[in-house]
Every structure is written in C-alpha cells, then in structure tokens.
PDB file of C-alpha atoms in Angstrom:
ATOM      1  CA  MET A   1       0.096  -0.090   0.258  1.00 40.00           C
ATOM      2  CA  ASN A   2       1.080   3.556  -1.183  1.00 41.00           C
ATOM      3  CA  PRO A   3       1.773   5.370   2.081  1.00 44.00           C
ATOM      4  CA  ASN A   4       1.239   8.665  -0.023  1.00 46.00           C
ATOM      5  CA  HIS A   5      -2.428   7.649  -0.496  1.00 49.00           C
ATOM      6  CA  GLY A   6      -5.808   6.459   1.254  1.00 59.00           C
ATOM      7  CA  PRO A   7      -6.427   7.066   5.109  1.00 89.00           C
ATOM      8  CA  THR A   8      -3.561   7.545   7.534  1.00 94.00           C
ATOM      9  CA  ALA A   9      -2.891   5.953  10.871  1.00 97.00           C
ATOM     10  CA  ILE A  10       0.417   7.171  12.139  1.00 97.00           C
ATOM     11  CA  GLN A  11       1.858   9.915  10.718  1.00 97.00           C
ATOM     12  CA  VAL A  12       5.901  10.944  12.641  1.00 97.00           C
ATOM     13  CA  ARG A  13       7.792  14.660  11.002  1.00 97.00           C
ATOM     14  CA  GLY A  14      10.537  15.475  12.816  1.00 96.00           C
ATOM     15  CA  LEU A  15      10.451  13.081  15.863  1.00 97.00           C
ATOM     16  CA  CYS A  16      13.224  13.989  18.036  1.00 96.00           C
ATOM     17  CA  LYS A  17      14.249  12.441  21.593  1.00 96.00           C
ATOM     18  CA  SER A  18      17.391  12.738  23.313  1.00 95.00           C
ATOM     19  CA  PHE A  19      18.005  11.657  27.215  1.00 93.00           C
ATOM     20  CA  GLY A  20      21.328  13.876  28.256  1.00 92.00           C
ATOM     21  CA  GLU A  21      23.901  13.896  25.792  1.00 90.00           C
ATOM     22  CA  HIS A  22      22.353  11.094  24.187  1.00 92.00           C
ATOM     23  CA  ILE A  23      20.301  11.572  20.983  1.00 93.00           C
ATOM     24  CA  VAL A  24      18.038   8.269  20.584  1.00 95.00           C
ATOM     25  CA  LEU A  25      15.811   9.723  17.793  1.00 96.00           C
ATOM     26  CA  ASP A  26      17.094  12.549  15.119  1.00 94.00           C
ATOM     27  CA  ARG A  27      14.148  13.828  13.324  1.00 95.00           C
ATOM     28  CA  ILE A  28      12.645  10.800  11.827  1.00 95.00           C
ATOM     29  CA  ASP A  29       9.996  11.154   9.720  1.00 96.00           C
ATOM     30  CA  PHE A  30       7.417   8.469   8.400  1.00 96.00           C
ATOM     31  CA  THR A  31       3.653   7.735   7.432  1.00 96.00           C
ATOM     32  CA  VAL A  32       1.553   4.184   8.564  1.00 97.00           C
ATOM     33  CA  PRO A  33      -1.323   3.806   6.674  1.00 95.00           C
ATOM     34  CA  GLN A  34      -4.915   2.504   8.444  1.00 95.00           C
ATOM     35  CA  GLY A  35      -5.105  -1.274   8.342  1.00 95.00           C
ATOM     36  CA  SER A  36      -1.285  -2.286   7.435  1.00 96.00           C
ATOM     37  CA  ILE A  37       1.387  -3.572   9.053  1.00 97.00           C
ATOM     38  CA  PHE A  38       4.784  -0.838   9.402  1.00 97.00           C
ATOM     39  CA  SER A  39       7.766  -2.822  10.647  1.00 96.00           C
ATOM     40  CA  LEU A  40      10.601  -0.615  12.798  1.00 94.00           C
ATOM     41  CA  LEU A  41      13.204  -2.867  12.211  1.00 90.00           C
ATOM     42  CA  GLY A  42      16.533  -2.510  14.506  1.00 85.00           C
ATOM     43  CA  PRO A  43      19.533  -3.782  16.677  1.00 83.00           C
ATOM     44  CA  ASN A  44      18.884  -2.999  19.982  1.00 82.00           C
ATOM     45  CA  GLY A  45      19.543  -0.030  21.213  1.00 83.00           C
ATOM     46  CA  ALA A  46      18.750   1.947  17.605  1.00 87.00           C
ATOM     47  CA  GLY A  47      15.551   3.776  19.141  1.00 91.00           C
ATOM     48  CA  LYS A  48      12.458   1.120  18.550  1.00 92.00           C
ATOM     49  CA  THR A  49      11.220   0.965  22.016  1.00 92.00           C
ATOM     50  CA  THR A  50      11.571   4.718  22.498  1.00 94.00           C
ATOM     51  CA  THR A  51       9.681   5.332  19.734  1.00 95.00           C
ATOM     52  CA  VAL A  52       6.820   3.025  20.658  1.00 95.00           C
ATOM     53  CA  GLN A  53       6.753   4.746  23.736  1.00 95.00           C
ATOM     54  CA  ILE A  54       6.358   8.039  22.673  1.00 96.00           C
ATOM     55  CA  LEU A  55       3.254   7.196  19.951  1.00 97.00           C
ATOM     56  CA  SER A  56       1.582   5.445  22.730  1.00 95.00           C
ATOM     57  CA  THR A  57       1.844   8.541  25.200  1.00 95.00           C
ATOM     58  CA  LEU A  58       4.081   6.875  27.495  1.00 94.00           C
ATOM     59  CA  ILE A  59       6.809   9.334  26.981  1.00 95.00           C
ATOM     60  CA  LYS A  60       6.999  13.069  25.634  1.00 95.00           C
ATOM     61  CA  SER A  61       9.450  13.650  22.525  1.00 95.00           C
ATOM     62  CA  ASP A  62      11.866  16.676  22.263  1.00 95.00           C
ATOM     63  CA  GLY A  63      10.073  17.820  19.071  1.00 95.00           C
ATOM     64  CA  GLY A  64       8.434  16.660  16.164  1.00 95.00           C
ATOM     65  CA  GLU A  65       4.492  17.027  14.912  1.00 96.00           C
ATOM     66  CA  ILE A  66       3.038  13.261  15.273  1.00 97.00           C
ATOM     67  CA  THR A  67      -0.592  12.300  15.034  1.00 97.00           C
ATOM     68  CA  VAL A  68      -2.053   9.111  15.762  1.00 97.00           C
ATOM     69  CA  GLY A  69      -5.560   7.599  14.731  1.00 95.00           C
ATOM     70  CA  GLY A  70      -6.101  11.118  13.507  1.00 95.00           C
ATOM     71  CA  TYR A  71      -5.533  12.880  16.715  1.00 96.00           C
ATOM     72  CA  ASP A  72      -2.439  15.201  17.554  1.00 96.00           C
ATOM     73  CA  LEU A  73      -0.220  13.385  19.958  1.00 96.00           C
ATOM     74  CA  ALA A  74       0.945  16.883  21.833  1.00 95.00           C
ATOM     75  CA  THR A  75      -2.645  18.157  22.434  1.00 96.00           C
ATOM     76  CA  GLN A  76      -5.024  14.864  22.254  1.00 96.00           C
ATOM     77  CA  PRO A  77      -2.965  12.635  24.621  1.00 95.00           C
ATOM     78  CA  GLU A  78      -6.483  11.267  25.911  1.00 95.00           C
ATOM     79  CA  GLN A  79      -7.993  10.698  22.781  1.00 95.00           C
ATOM     80  CA  VAL A  80      -4.904   8.943  21.021  1.00 96.00           C
ATOM     81  CA  ARG A  81      -4.906   6.325  24.052  1.00 94.00           C
ATOM     82  CA  SER A  82      -8.662   5.544  23.632  1.00 92.00           C
ATOM     83  CA  SER A  83      -8.004   4.328  19.930  1.00 94.00           C
ATOM     84  CA  ILE A  84      -4.716   2.096  20.387  1.00 95.00           C
ATOM     85  CA  GLY A  85      -3.807  -0.793  22.239  1.00 93.00           C
ATOM     86  CA  VAL A  86      -0.100  -1.721  23.186  1.00 92.00           C
ATOM     87  CA  THR A  87       1.996  -4.841  23.880  1.00 89.00           C
ATOM     88  CA  GLY A  88       5.214  -4.175  25.155  1.00 82.00           C
ATOM     89  CA  GLN A  89       8.698  -6.380  24.724  1.00 77.00           C
ATOM     90  CA  PHE A  90       7.376  -7.881  28.833  1.00 77.00           C
ATOM     91  CA  SER A  91       4.231  -9.164  29.286  1.00 78.00           C
ATOM     92  CA  ALA A  92       1.807  -7.383  31.034  1.00 86.00           C
ATOM     93  CA  VAL A  93       0.015 -10.662  32.460  1.00 92.00           C
ATOM     94  CA  ASP A  94      -0.872 -11.306  35.603  1.00 94.00           C
ATOM     95  CA  GLU A  95       0.508 -14.363  37.083  1.00 94.00           C
ATOM     96  CA  LEU A  96      -1.185 -14.575  40.065  1.00 95.00           C
ATOM     97  CA  LEU A  97      -5.453 -14.641  38.063  1.00 96.00           C
ATOM     98  CA  THR A  98      -6.324 -17.228  35.627  1.00 96.00           C
ATOM     99  CA  GLY A  99      -6.544 -16.021  31.620  1.00 96.00           C
ATOM    100  CA  ARG A 100     -10.088 -15.619  31.729  1.00 96.00           C
ATOM    101  CA  GLU A 101      -9.482 -12.809  35.523  1.00 96.00           C
ATOM    102  CA  ASN A 102      -7.186 -11.121  33.752  1.00 96.00           C
ATOM    103  CA  LEU A 103      -9.551 -10.135  30.402  1.00 96.00           C
ATOM    104  CA  MET A 104     -12.347  -9.542  33.185  1.00 95.00           C
ATOM    105  CA  LEU A 105      -9.438  -7.090  34.826  1.00 95.00           C
ATOM    106  CA  MET A 106      -8.713  -5.654  31.420  1.00 93.00           C
ATOM    107  CA  GLY A 107     -12.775  -5.012  30.951  1.00 93.00           C
ATOM    108  CA  ASP A 108     -12.739  -3.386  34.531  1.00 93.00           C
ATOM    109  CA  LEU A 109     -10.514  -0.840  33.422  1.00 91.00           C
ATOM    110  CA  HIS A 110     -12.115  -0.120  30.270  1.00 90.00           C
ATOM    111  CA  ARG A 111     -15.272   0.388  32.624  1.00 91.00           C
ATOM    112  CA  LEU A 112     -17.139  -2.235  30.853  1.00 92.00           C
ATOM    113  CA  PRO A 113     -20.680  -3.905  32.053  1.00 93.00           C
ATOM    114  CA  ARG A 114     -19.695  -7.240  33.350  1.00 93.00           C
ATOM    115  CA  GLY A 115     -21.806  -9.003  31.277  1.00 93.00           C
ATOM    116  CA  GLU A 116     -20.060  -7.766  28.211  1.00 94.00           C
ATOM    117  CA  SER A 117     -16.396  -7.915  30.024  1.00 93.00           C
ATOM    118  CA  ARG A 118     -17.875 -11.851  30.239  1.00 94.00           C
ATOM    119  CA  ARG A 119     -18.880 -12.210  26.801  1.00 94.00           C
ATOM    120  CA  LEU A 120     -15.754 -10.518  25.979  1.00 94.00           C
ATOM    121  CA  ALA A 121     -13.224 -12.879  27.284  1.00 95.00           C
ATOM    122  CA  ALA A 122     -15.040 -15.818  26.311  1.00 95.00           C
ATOM    123  CA  ASP A 123     -14.614 -14.491  23.007  1.00 93.00           C
ATOM    124  CA  LEU A 124     -11.261 -13.890  23.175  1.00 94.00           C
ATOM    125  CA  LEU A 125     -10.126 -17.188  24.677  1.00 95.00           C
ATOM    126  CA  GLU A 126     -11.500 -18.681  22.065  1.00 93.00           C
ATOM    127  CA  LYS A 127     -10.171 -16.720  19.462  1.00 89.00           C
ATOM    128  CA  PHE A 128      -6.536 -17.099  21.053  1.00 90.00           C
ATOM    129  CA  ASP A 129      -7.161 -20.467  21.598  1.00 90.00           C
ATOM    130  CA  LEU A 130      -6.918 -20.284  25.396  1.00 94.00           C
ATOM    131  CA  VAL A 131     -10.374 -22.204  26.048  1.00 95.00           C
ATOM    132  CA  GLU A 132      -8.665 -25.029  27.680  1.00 95.00           C
ATOM    133  CA  ALA A 133      -6.216 -22.646  29.791  1.00 95.00           C
ATOM    134  CA  ALA A 134      -9.237 -20.166  30.672  1.00 95.00           C
ATOM    135  CA  ASP A 135      -9.184 -20.930  34.400  1.00 96.00           C
ATOM    136  CA  LYS A 136      -5.447 -21.680  34.811  1.00 96.00           C
ATOM    137  CA  VAL A 137      -3.535 -19.427  36.626  1.00 96.00           C
ATOM    138  CA  ALA A 138      -1.579 -17.467  34.045  1.00 95.00           C
ATOM    139  CA  SER A 139       1.832 -18.279  35.962  1.00 95.00           C
ATOM    140  CA  SER A 140       0.914 -22.112  34.359  1.00 96.00           C
ATOM    141  CA  TYR A 141       1.090 -20.907  30.760  1.00 94.00           C
ATOM    142  CA  SER A 142       4.229 -21.592  28.108  1.00 92.00           C
ATOM    143  CA  GLY A 143       5.757 -18.659  26.365  1.00 88.00           C
ATOM    144  CA  GLY A 144       3.539 -19.042  23.494  1.00 89.00           C
ATOM    145  CA  MET A 145       0.586 -18.801  25.765  1.00 92.00           C
ATOM    146  CA  THR A 146       1.525 -16.004  27.741  1.00 93.00           C
ATOM    147  CA  ARG A 147       2.008 -13.643  24.305  1.00 89.00           C
ATOM    148  CA  ARG A 148      -1.329 -14.616  23.155  1.00 91.00           C
ATOM    149  CA  LEU A 149      -3.051 -13.618  26.309  1.00 94.00           C
ATOM    150  CA  ASP A 150      -0.909 -10.465  26.832  1.00 92.00           C
ATOM    151  CA  LEU A 151      -2.346  -9.541  23.095  1.00 92.00           C
ATOM    152  CA  ALA A 152      -5.812 -10.765  23.836  1.00 93.00           C
ATOM    153  CA  MET A 153      -5.932  -8.335  27.015  1.00 94.00           C
ATOM    154  CA  THR A 154      -4.881  -5.341  24.422  1.00 92.00           C
ATOM    155  CA  LEU A 155      -8.113  -6.470  21.991  1.00 91.00           C
ATOM    156  CA  VAL A 156     -10.221  -5.597  25.297  1.00 92.00           C
ATOM    157  CA  GLY A 157     -10.480  -1.661  24.227  1.00 85.00           C
ATOM    158  CA  ASP A 158     -11.265  -2.831  20.549  1.00 89.00           C
ATOM    159  CA  PRO A 159      -8.203  -0.451  19.292  1.00 93.00           C
ATOM    160  CA  ARG A 160      -8.261   0.157  15.818  1.00 94.00           C
ATOM    161  CA  ILE A 161      -3.748   0.671  16.385  1.00 97.00           C
ATOM    162  CA  ILE A 162      -2.053  -2.060  18.382  1.00 96.00           C
ATOM    163  CA  PHE A 163       1.616  -1.005  18.880  1.00 96.00           C
ATOM    164  CA  LEU A 164       3.754  -4.325  19.195  1.00 93.00           C
ATOM    165  CA  ASP A 165       7.316  -4.202  20.871  1.00 91.00           C
ATOM    166  CA  GLU A 166       9.645  -7.073  19.549  1.00 88.00           C
ATOM    167  CA  PRO A 167       6.353  -9.198  20.361  1.00 87.00           C
ATOM    168  CA  THR A 168       7.612 -12.749  19.703  1.00 87.00           C
ATOM    169  CA  VAL A 169      10.706 -12.291  21.543  1.00 83.00           C
ATOM    170  CA  GLY A 170      11.930 -15.545  23.447  1.00 81.00           C
ATOM    171  CA  LEU A 171       9.162 -17.704  21.697  1.00 84.00           C
ATOM    172  CA  ASP A 172       9.823 -20.700  19.968  1.00 85.00           C
ATOM    173  CA  PRO A 173       9.080 -21.161  16.032  1.00 87.00           C
ATOM    174  CA  ARG A 174       5.667 -22.700  16.482  1.00 86.00           C
ATOM    175  CA  SER A 175       4.642 -20.042  18.477  1.00 87.00           C
ATOM    176  CA  ARG A 176       6.065 -17.063  16.226  1.00 87.00           C
ATOM    177  CA  ARG A 177       4.157 -17.973  13.406  1.00 89.00           C
ATOM    178  CA  ALA A 178       1.030 -18.793  15.805  1.00 87.00           C
ATOM    179  CA  MET A 179       1.699 -14.938  16.636  1.00 88.00           C
ATOM    180  CA  TRP A 180       2.162 -14.194  13.238  1.00 93.00           C
ATOM    181  CA  ASP A 181      -1.537 -15.785  11.924  1.00 91.00           C
ATOM    182  CA  ILE A 182      -2.833 -13.795  14.971  1.00 91.00           C
ATOM    183  CA  ILE A 183      -1.529 -10.702  13.758  1.00 93.00           C
ATOM    184  CA  ARG A 184      -2.332 -10.916  10.064  1.00 94.00           C
ATOM    185  CA  GLU A 185      -6.225 -12.051  11.198  1.00 92.00           C
ATOM    186  CA  LEU A 186      -5.645  -8.508  12.736  1.00 92.00           C
ATOM    187  CA  VAL A 187      -4.873  -6.795   9.876  1.00 95.00           C
ATOM    188  CA  ALA A 188      -7.348  -8.164   7.371  1.00 94.00           C
ATOM    189  CA  GLY A 189     -10.347  -6.894  10.147  1.00 92.00           C
ATOM    190  CA  GLY A 190      -9.223  -3.364   9.584  1.00 93.00           C
ATOM    191  CA  VAL A 191      -6.718  -2.896  12.312  1.00 95.00           C
ATOM    192  CA  THR A 192      -3.466  -1.359  11.794  1.00 97.00           C
ATOM    193  CA  ILE A 193      -0.135  -3.101  13.334  1.00 97.00           C
ATOM    194  CA  PHE A 194       2.443  -0.614  14.413  1.00 97.00           C
ATOM    195  CA  LEU A 195       5.674  -3.282  15.100  1.00 95.00           C
ATOM    196  CA  THR A 196       9.294  -3.430  16.150  1.00 93.00           C
ATOM    197  CA  THR A 197      11.325  -6.551  15.956  1.00 88.00           C
ATOM    198  CA  GLN A 198      14.829  -7.626  15.340  1.00 82.00           C
ATOM    199  CA  TYR A 199      13.954 -10.612  13.562  1.00 85.00           C
ATOM    200  CA  LEU A 200      14.321  -9.793   9.844  1.00 85.00           C
ATOM    201  CA  ASP A 201      12.383 -12.483   8.662  1.00 88.00           C
ATOM    202  CA  GLU A 202       9.503 -12.013  10.534  1.00 91.00           C
ATOM    203  CA  ALA A 203       9.714  -8.213   9.375  1.00 91.00           C
ATOM    204  CA  ASP A 204       9.851  -9.856   5.609  1.00 91.00           C
ATOM    205  CA  GLN A 205       6.972 -12.091   6.682  1.00 92.00           C
ATOM    206  CA  LEU A 206       4.732  -9.503   8.116  1.00 95.00           C
ATOM    207  CA  ALA A 207       5.444  -6.475   7.194  1.00 95.00           C
ATOM    208  CA  ASP A 208       4.088  -3.883   3.869  1.00 96.00           C
ATOM    209  CA  ARG A 209       6.446  -1.744   4.639  1.00 96.00           C
ATOM    210  CA  ILE A 210       9.678  -1.678   6.998  1.00 95.00           C
ATOM    211  CA  ALA A 211      11.977   1.262   8.120  1.00 94.00           C
ATOM    212  CA  VAL A 212      15.322   0.664   9.289  1.00 92.00           C
ATOM    213  CA  LEU A 213      16.501   2.553  12.047  1.00 92.00           C
ATOM    214  CA  TYR A 214      20.397   2.581  13.506  1.00 90.00           C
ATOM    215  CA  GLN A 215      22.066   4.590  16.050  1.00 89.00           C
ATOM    216  CA  GLY A 216      18.770   7.400  15.773  1.00 91.00           C
ATOM    217  CA  ARG A 217      17.780   7.846  12.118  1.00 92.00           C
ATOM    218  CA  LEU A 218      15.919   6.072   9.850  1.00 93.00           C
ATOM    219  CA  VAL A 219      18.797   4.882   7.082  1.00 91.00           C
ATOM    220  CA  ALA A 220      16.276   3.244   4.524  1.00 91.00           C
ATOM    221  CA  GLU A 221      12.382   2.632   4.279  1.00 94.00           C
ATOM    222  CA  GLY A 222       9.589   0.540   1.715  1.00 93.00           C
ATOM    223  CA  THR A 223       8.852  -2.826   0.996  1.00 93.00           C
ATOM    224  CA  ALA A 224      11.082  -5.377   1.780  1.00 90.00           C
ATOM    225  CA  ASP A 225      11.523  -6.357  -2.065  1.00 86.00           C
ATOM    226  CA  GLN A 226      12.596  -2.341  -2.250  1.00 88.00           C
ATOM    227  CA  LEU A 227      14.970  -2.637   0.252  1.00 88.00           C
ATOM    228  CA  LYS A 228      16.313  -5.956  -1.274  1.00 83.00           C
ATOM    229  CA  ARG A 229      17.186  -4.078  -3.975  1.00 79.00           C
ATOM    230  CA  MET A 230      19.013  -1.154  -2.378  1.00 79.00           C
ATOM    231  CA  VAL A 231      22.103  -3.602  -2.151  1.00 75.00           C
ATOM    232  CA  PRO A 232      24.223  -5.540  -4.621  1.00 71.00           C
ATOM    233  CA  GLY A 233      24.443  -9.128  -5.090  1.00 72.00           C
ATOM    234  CA  GLY A 234      21.193 -10.000  -6.818  1.00 78.00           C
ATOM    235  CA  TYR A 235      21.258 -11.908  -9.824  1.00 82.00           C
ATOM    236  CA  VAL A 236      19.409 -13.278 -12.736  1.00 87.00           C
ATOM    237  CA  LYS A 237      19.403 -17.295 -12.927  1.00 87.00           C
ATOM    238  CA  LEU A 238      19.502 -18.856 -16.794  1.00 90.00           C
ATOM    239  CA  ASP A 239      19.692 -22.717 -16.905  1.00 90.00           C
ATOM    240  CA  PHE A 240      20.302 -24.138 -20.316  1.00 91.00           C
ATOM    241  CA  ASN A 241      20.024 -27.930 -21.718  1.00 89.00           C
ATOM    242  CA  GLU A 242      22.581 -27.472 -24.054  1.00 87.00           C
ATOM    243  CA  ARG A 243      26.647 -26.280 -23.626  1.00 87.00           C
ATOM    244  CA  ALA A 244      26.133 -24.404 -26.949  1.00 88.00           C
ATOM    245  CA  GLU A 245      23.111 -22.242 -25.692  1.00 88.00           C
ATOM    246  CA  LEU A 246      25.146 -21.161 -22.451  1.00 87.00           C
ATOM    247  CA  ASP A 247      27.957 -19.846 -24.499  1.00 87.00           C
ATOM    248  CA  LEU A 248      26.203 -18.298 -26.886  1.00 89.00           C
ATOM    249  CA  ALA A 249      24.326 -16.607 -23.861  1.00 89.00           C
ATOM    250  CA  ALA A 250      27.802 -16.001 -22.226  1.00 87.00           C
ATOM    251  CA  ARG A 251      29.060 -14.224 -25.665  1.00 87.00           C
ATOM    252  CA  ALA A 252      25.656 -12.039 -25.401  1.00 88.00           C
ATOM    253  CA  PHE A 253      25.928 -10.990 -21.330  1.00 88.00           C
ATOM    254  CA  GLY A 254      29.346 -10.153 -20.856  1.00 81.00           C
ATOM    255  CA  ASN A 255      29.546  -9.864 -17.097  1.00 71.00           C
ATOM    256  CA  ALA A 256      27.578 -12.965 -16.853  1.00 77.00           C
ATOM    257  CA  ALA A 257      29.552 -15.696 -14.516  1.00 79.00           C
ATOM    258  CA  GLN A 258      28.609 -19.641 -14.562  1.00 77.00           C
ATOM    259  CA  ILE A 259      27.311 -20.844 -11.066  1.00 74.00           C
ATOM    260  CA  ASN A 260      26.006 -24.489 -10.014  1.00 63.00           C
ATOM    261  CA  GLY A 261      27.791 -26.463 -12.662  1.00 66.00           C
ATOM    262  CA  ASP A 262      28.518 -26.015 -16.200  1.00 74.00           C
ATOM    263  CA  LEU A 263      24.558 -25.254 -17.647  1.00 87.00           C
ATOM    264  CA  THR A 264      23.610 -22.349 -15.382  1.00 89.00           C
ATOM    265  CA  LEU A 265      24.848 -18.377 -15.694  1.00 87.00           C
ATOM    266  CA  ALA A 266      24.437 -16.262 -13.289  1.00 87.00           C
ATOM    267  CA  ILE A 267      23.726 -11.914 -14.706  1.00 86.00           C
ATOM    268  CA  PRO A 268      24.327  -9.388 -12.095  1.00 83.00           C
ATOM    269  CA  SER A 269      20.561  -7.543 -11.856  1.00 81.00           C
ATOM    270  CA  ASP A 270      19.127  -5.530  -9.052  1.00 74.00           C
ATOM    271  CA  GLY A 271      15.475  -7.794  -9.406  1.00 72.00           C
ATOM    272  CA  GLY A 272      13.582  -4.916 -10.867  1.00 76.00           C
ATOM    273  CA  VAL A 273      11.102  -4.584 -14.051  1.00 83.00           C
ATOM    274  CA  ARG A 274      13.387  -2.812 -15.920  1.00 86.00           C
ATOM    275  CA  SER A 275      16.514  -5.058 -15.101  1.00 83.00           C
ATOM    276  CA  MET A 276      14.052  -8.122 -16.367  1.00 86.00           C
ATOM    277  CA  ARG A 277      12.901  -6.668 -19.720  1.00 89.00           C
ATOM    278  CA  GLU A 278      16.595  -5.983 -20.571  1.00 89.00           C
ATOM    279  CA  VAL A 279      17.455  -9.278 -19.758  1.00 89.00           C
ATOM    280  CA  LEU A 280      14.648 -10.632 -21.963  1.00 91.00           C
ATOM    281  CA  ASP A 281      14.978  -8.725 -24.890  1.00 91.00           C
ATOM    282  CA  ARG A 282      18.623  -9.256 -25.370  1.00 88.00           C
ATOM    283  CA  LEU A 283      17.758 -13.385 -25.008  1.00 90.00           C
ATOM    284  CA  ASP A 284      15.140 -12.382 -27.421  1.00 90.00           C
ATOM    285  CA  ALA A 285      17.710 -10.550 -29.682  1.00 90.00           C
ATOM    286  CA  ALA A 286      20.210 -13.444 -29.752  1.00 89.00           C
ATOM    287  CA  ARG A 287      17.058 -15.831 -30.369  1.00 90.00           C
ATOM    288  CA  ILE A 288      18.451 -17.576 -26.846  1.00 90.00           C
ATOM    289  CA  GLU A 289      15.495 -19.399 -24.786  1.00 89.00           C
ATOM    290  CA  PRO A 290      17.031 -20.925 -21.490  1.00 90.00           C
ATOM    291  CA  ALA A 291      15.289 -24.143 -19.824  1.00 91.00           C
ATOM    292  CA  GLY A 292      14.921 -22.126 -16.719  1.00 90.00           C
ATOM    293  CA  LEU A 293      14.969 -18.396 -15.846  1.00 89.00           C
ATOM    294  CA  SER A 294      14.758 -17.270 -12.132  1.00 87.00           C
ATOM    295  CA  VAL A 295      15.588 -14.460 -10.052  1.00 83.00           C
ATOM    296  CA  HIS A 296      17.620 -13.955  -6.936  1.00 78.00           C
ATOM    297  CA  THR A 297      17.682 -10.655  -4.469  1.00 75.00           C
ATOM    298  CA  PRO A 298      19.596 -10.495  -1.544  1.00 76.00           C
ATOM    299  CA  ASP A 299      17.717 -11.069   1.824  1.00 76.00           C
ATOM    300  CA  LEU A 300      17.072  -9.028   4.505  1.00 81.00           C
ATOM    301  CA  ASP A 301      20.036 -10.260   6.688  1.00 80.00           C
ATOM    302  CA  ASP A 302      21.771  -8.600   3.606  1.00 80.00           C
ATOM    303  CA  VAL A 303      20.114  -5.295   3.760  1.00 82.00           C
ATOM    304  CA  PHE A 304      20.189  -5.290   7.648  1.00 81.00           C
ATOM    305  CA  LEU A 305      23.710  -5.718   7.720  1.00 80.00           C
ATOM    306  CA  ALA A 306      24.831  -3.132   4.614  1.00 81.00           C
ATOM    307  CA  LEU A 307      22.833  -0.273   6.178  1.00 80.00           C
ATOM    308  CA  THR A 308      23.870  -1.120  10.173  1.00 77.00           C
ATOM    309  CA  GLY A 309      27.587  -2.519   9.184  1.00 67.00           C
ATOM    310  CA  GLY A 310      26.541  -5.523  11.395  1.00 58.00           C
ATOM    311  CA  HIS A 311      26.895  -3.334  14.508  1.00 48.00           C
ATOM    312  CA  SER A 312      25.011  -3.529  17.145  1.00 43.00           C
ATOM    313  CA  THR A 313      24.607  -1.002  20.505  1.00 40.00           C
ATOM    314  CA  ASP A 314      23.778  -1.280  23.584  1.00 37.00           C
ATOM    315  CA  LYS A 315      19.885  -1.719  24.719  1.00 37.00           C
ATOM    316  CA  GLU A 316      18.468   1.460  24.772  1.00 39.00           C
ATOM    317  CA  ASN A 317      17.199   0.741  28.092  1.00 39.00           C
ATOM    318  CA  ALA A 318      20.344   0.393  29.409  1.00 34.00           C
ATOM    319  CA  ARG A 319      21.045   4.538  30.057  1.00 35.00           C
TER     320      ARG A 319
END
C-alpha cells in the first residue's frame, strides 16, 4: 500500500528525543497507512522502544509533529490512548490470576459492564486458542500462551491501532508462527499494526513497509523487495540444457558468470522490472531460450548488515 494514498493511521514528522547528551531519535519521519503492518527494524539500542513509548503517550518527545489515529499527540493524548493498544516487550499478564480473570480485569479497567466483559473474555479466549487454559493461573502458561493472552488483553478496548514491541522475543518457532497468524487476522479486520522487531524474517513475512532505524536515524524505508534491491548481490539465473546455448548466452552477457555447474549462468541484476526486461530483450535479440529463469535478490539479512555495518549497540533502556 502506498503511504501517500488512502487514510493514515500514524503520521510522524521530525520526531526527536534525547536522554541527557545521548540522542536517541534524530528527526525521523514516517507514515503508516490504516489497515497495514509497519515494521520498525533495528538492532538493540536503535531507538525502537523509545519510538513506541512516545507514540503510545508513555513518554514525551523533544520535538516533532505527530498524529496517531487522527489525533494530535501533543494536544490530544487522551484521544490517542482511547484509539490504541500496546503489547510491550514484557508481558502485562498478572500471573496470579487466571487467563479469564486477566481479561475480565481489563474489561473493568475499560469500564465495561460485567456481562459484556464476560462475553468478550469468552470470545477472546476462543479466538486465541486459550479455552482449555482459561481457568488456570497464568503462571502455568507457556511463553507462547502468555504472549497470546497479553495480546488478547490489548484487544479488550477494541483498538484500531496496536503497537507490538518485539512481541515474539523468546518464543519457539511454532509459537512465533501462531502469533504471526493472529497479527495477519487482526490486519485483515482493519486493524493497523506498528511492529518493532529484531527478527529479519518476521519483518519480511509480515510487514507491508519496513523502516530501518540505526543510531536514532531512519537509514532506509520501503517494502521488503524495495529494500532488498538497495544492496548489490542480486542476479538473474539462467539454466540451459545444451552447452552451445550457454556459450551463446555468455557471449551475449559479457558480465555473466557460471554457477551451480556447467549449464547455469548468473547475470548481475537488481531484480527490478527494468532489469528483467533488459535481460529478456537481449535473450530475444540473440534468439536464446533458456530452460529456466529465476531471480535471486539479497535477503533482509544482507540489507540489514549493509545499512548498519553489522553493528549492534547496547540496549536503549540501559541508560
């Protein structure tokens, strides 16, 4: 989805934040369309959690113009809070209560009638596959169950914008994928997700747009495919059945290299439409028809290392 078209859930311009002499966020800009997943990707200490804390009204910025859910963050913080939900790095679940009691407690905090709270709790327990554990104390839950309950509690207020700050840290692969499915379902229902993560595959799988935050600055933003085309290393792979065909293609593409054996050529490419068209046009002109053609682009690991130099800083909350 193009951030310049359609309704906007979050608009940030010139966001700044410092703690003493340490600049955490240095004039960052981004836009999050409604009903999309926006991922803020970065190493520890990049400023991800600080960004979430500011956008969710937990701490104040030092400067910038910010709207969340159509409300001005500086002058309408109560309206912002009424339209958002937050699932932080550390669970808000009360381990002395059962899953159902945790959800009922959230209903009380939102001043819902007890009958509505009971109905909503039952619906959320079913939605998050927690029915069998509903009346067990949360201290007996696995990590994946606790994170599901934590997100279910966030939904009690029916927020249209949800901040998920590294929601799958410490989860096993199966629990992570279950959380991904839940996030996709929420977005399909029109919810906007602001996701921070250190997991490159998580951003690649979920996000409509990704912003890479490094040392307080946004160093890149775009779709996963757009970011992958920013770094070198992509190529078009041509497979041939006959040696003569490969030799002909090698002469047509002077910068091609043989890979994976004798009958495969790799042609440097950024994977874009224009580059692919040039390759196909040159094949047509030389009357070459490969047995197979595929595009290989760098993954987000390559992008992340290229943009951040592979560096990681201390956790931003260790200040």
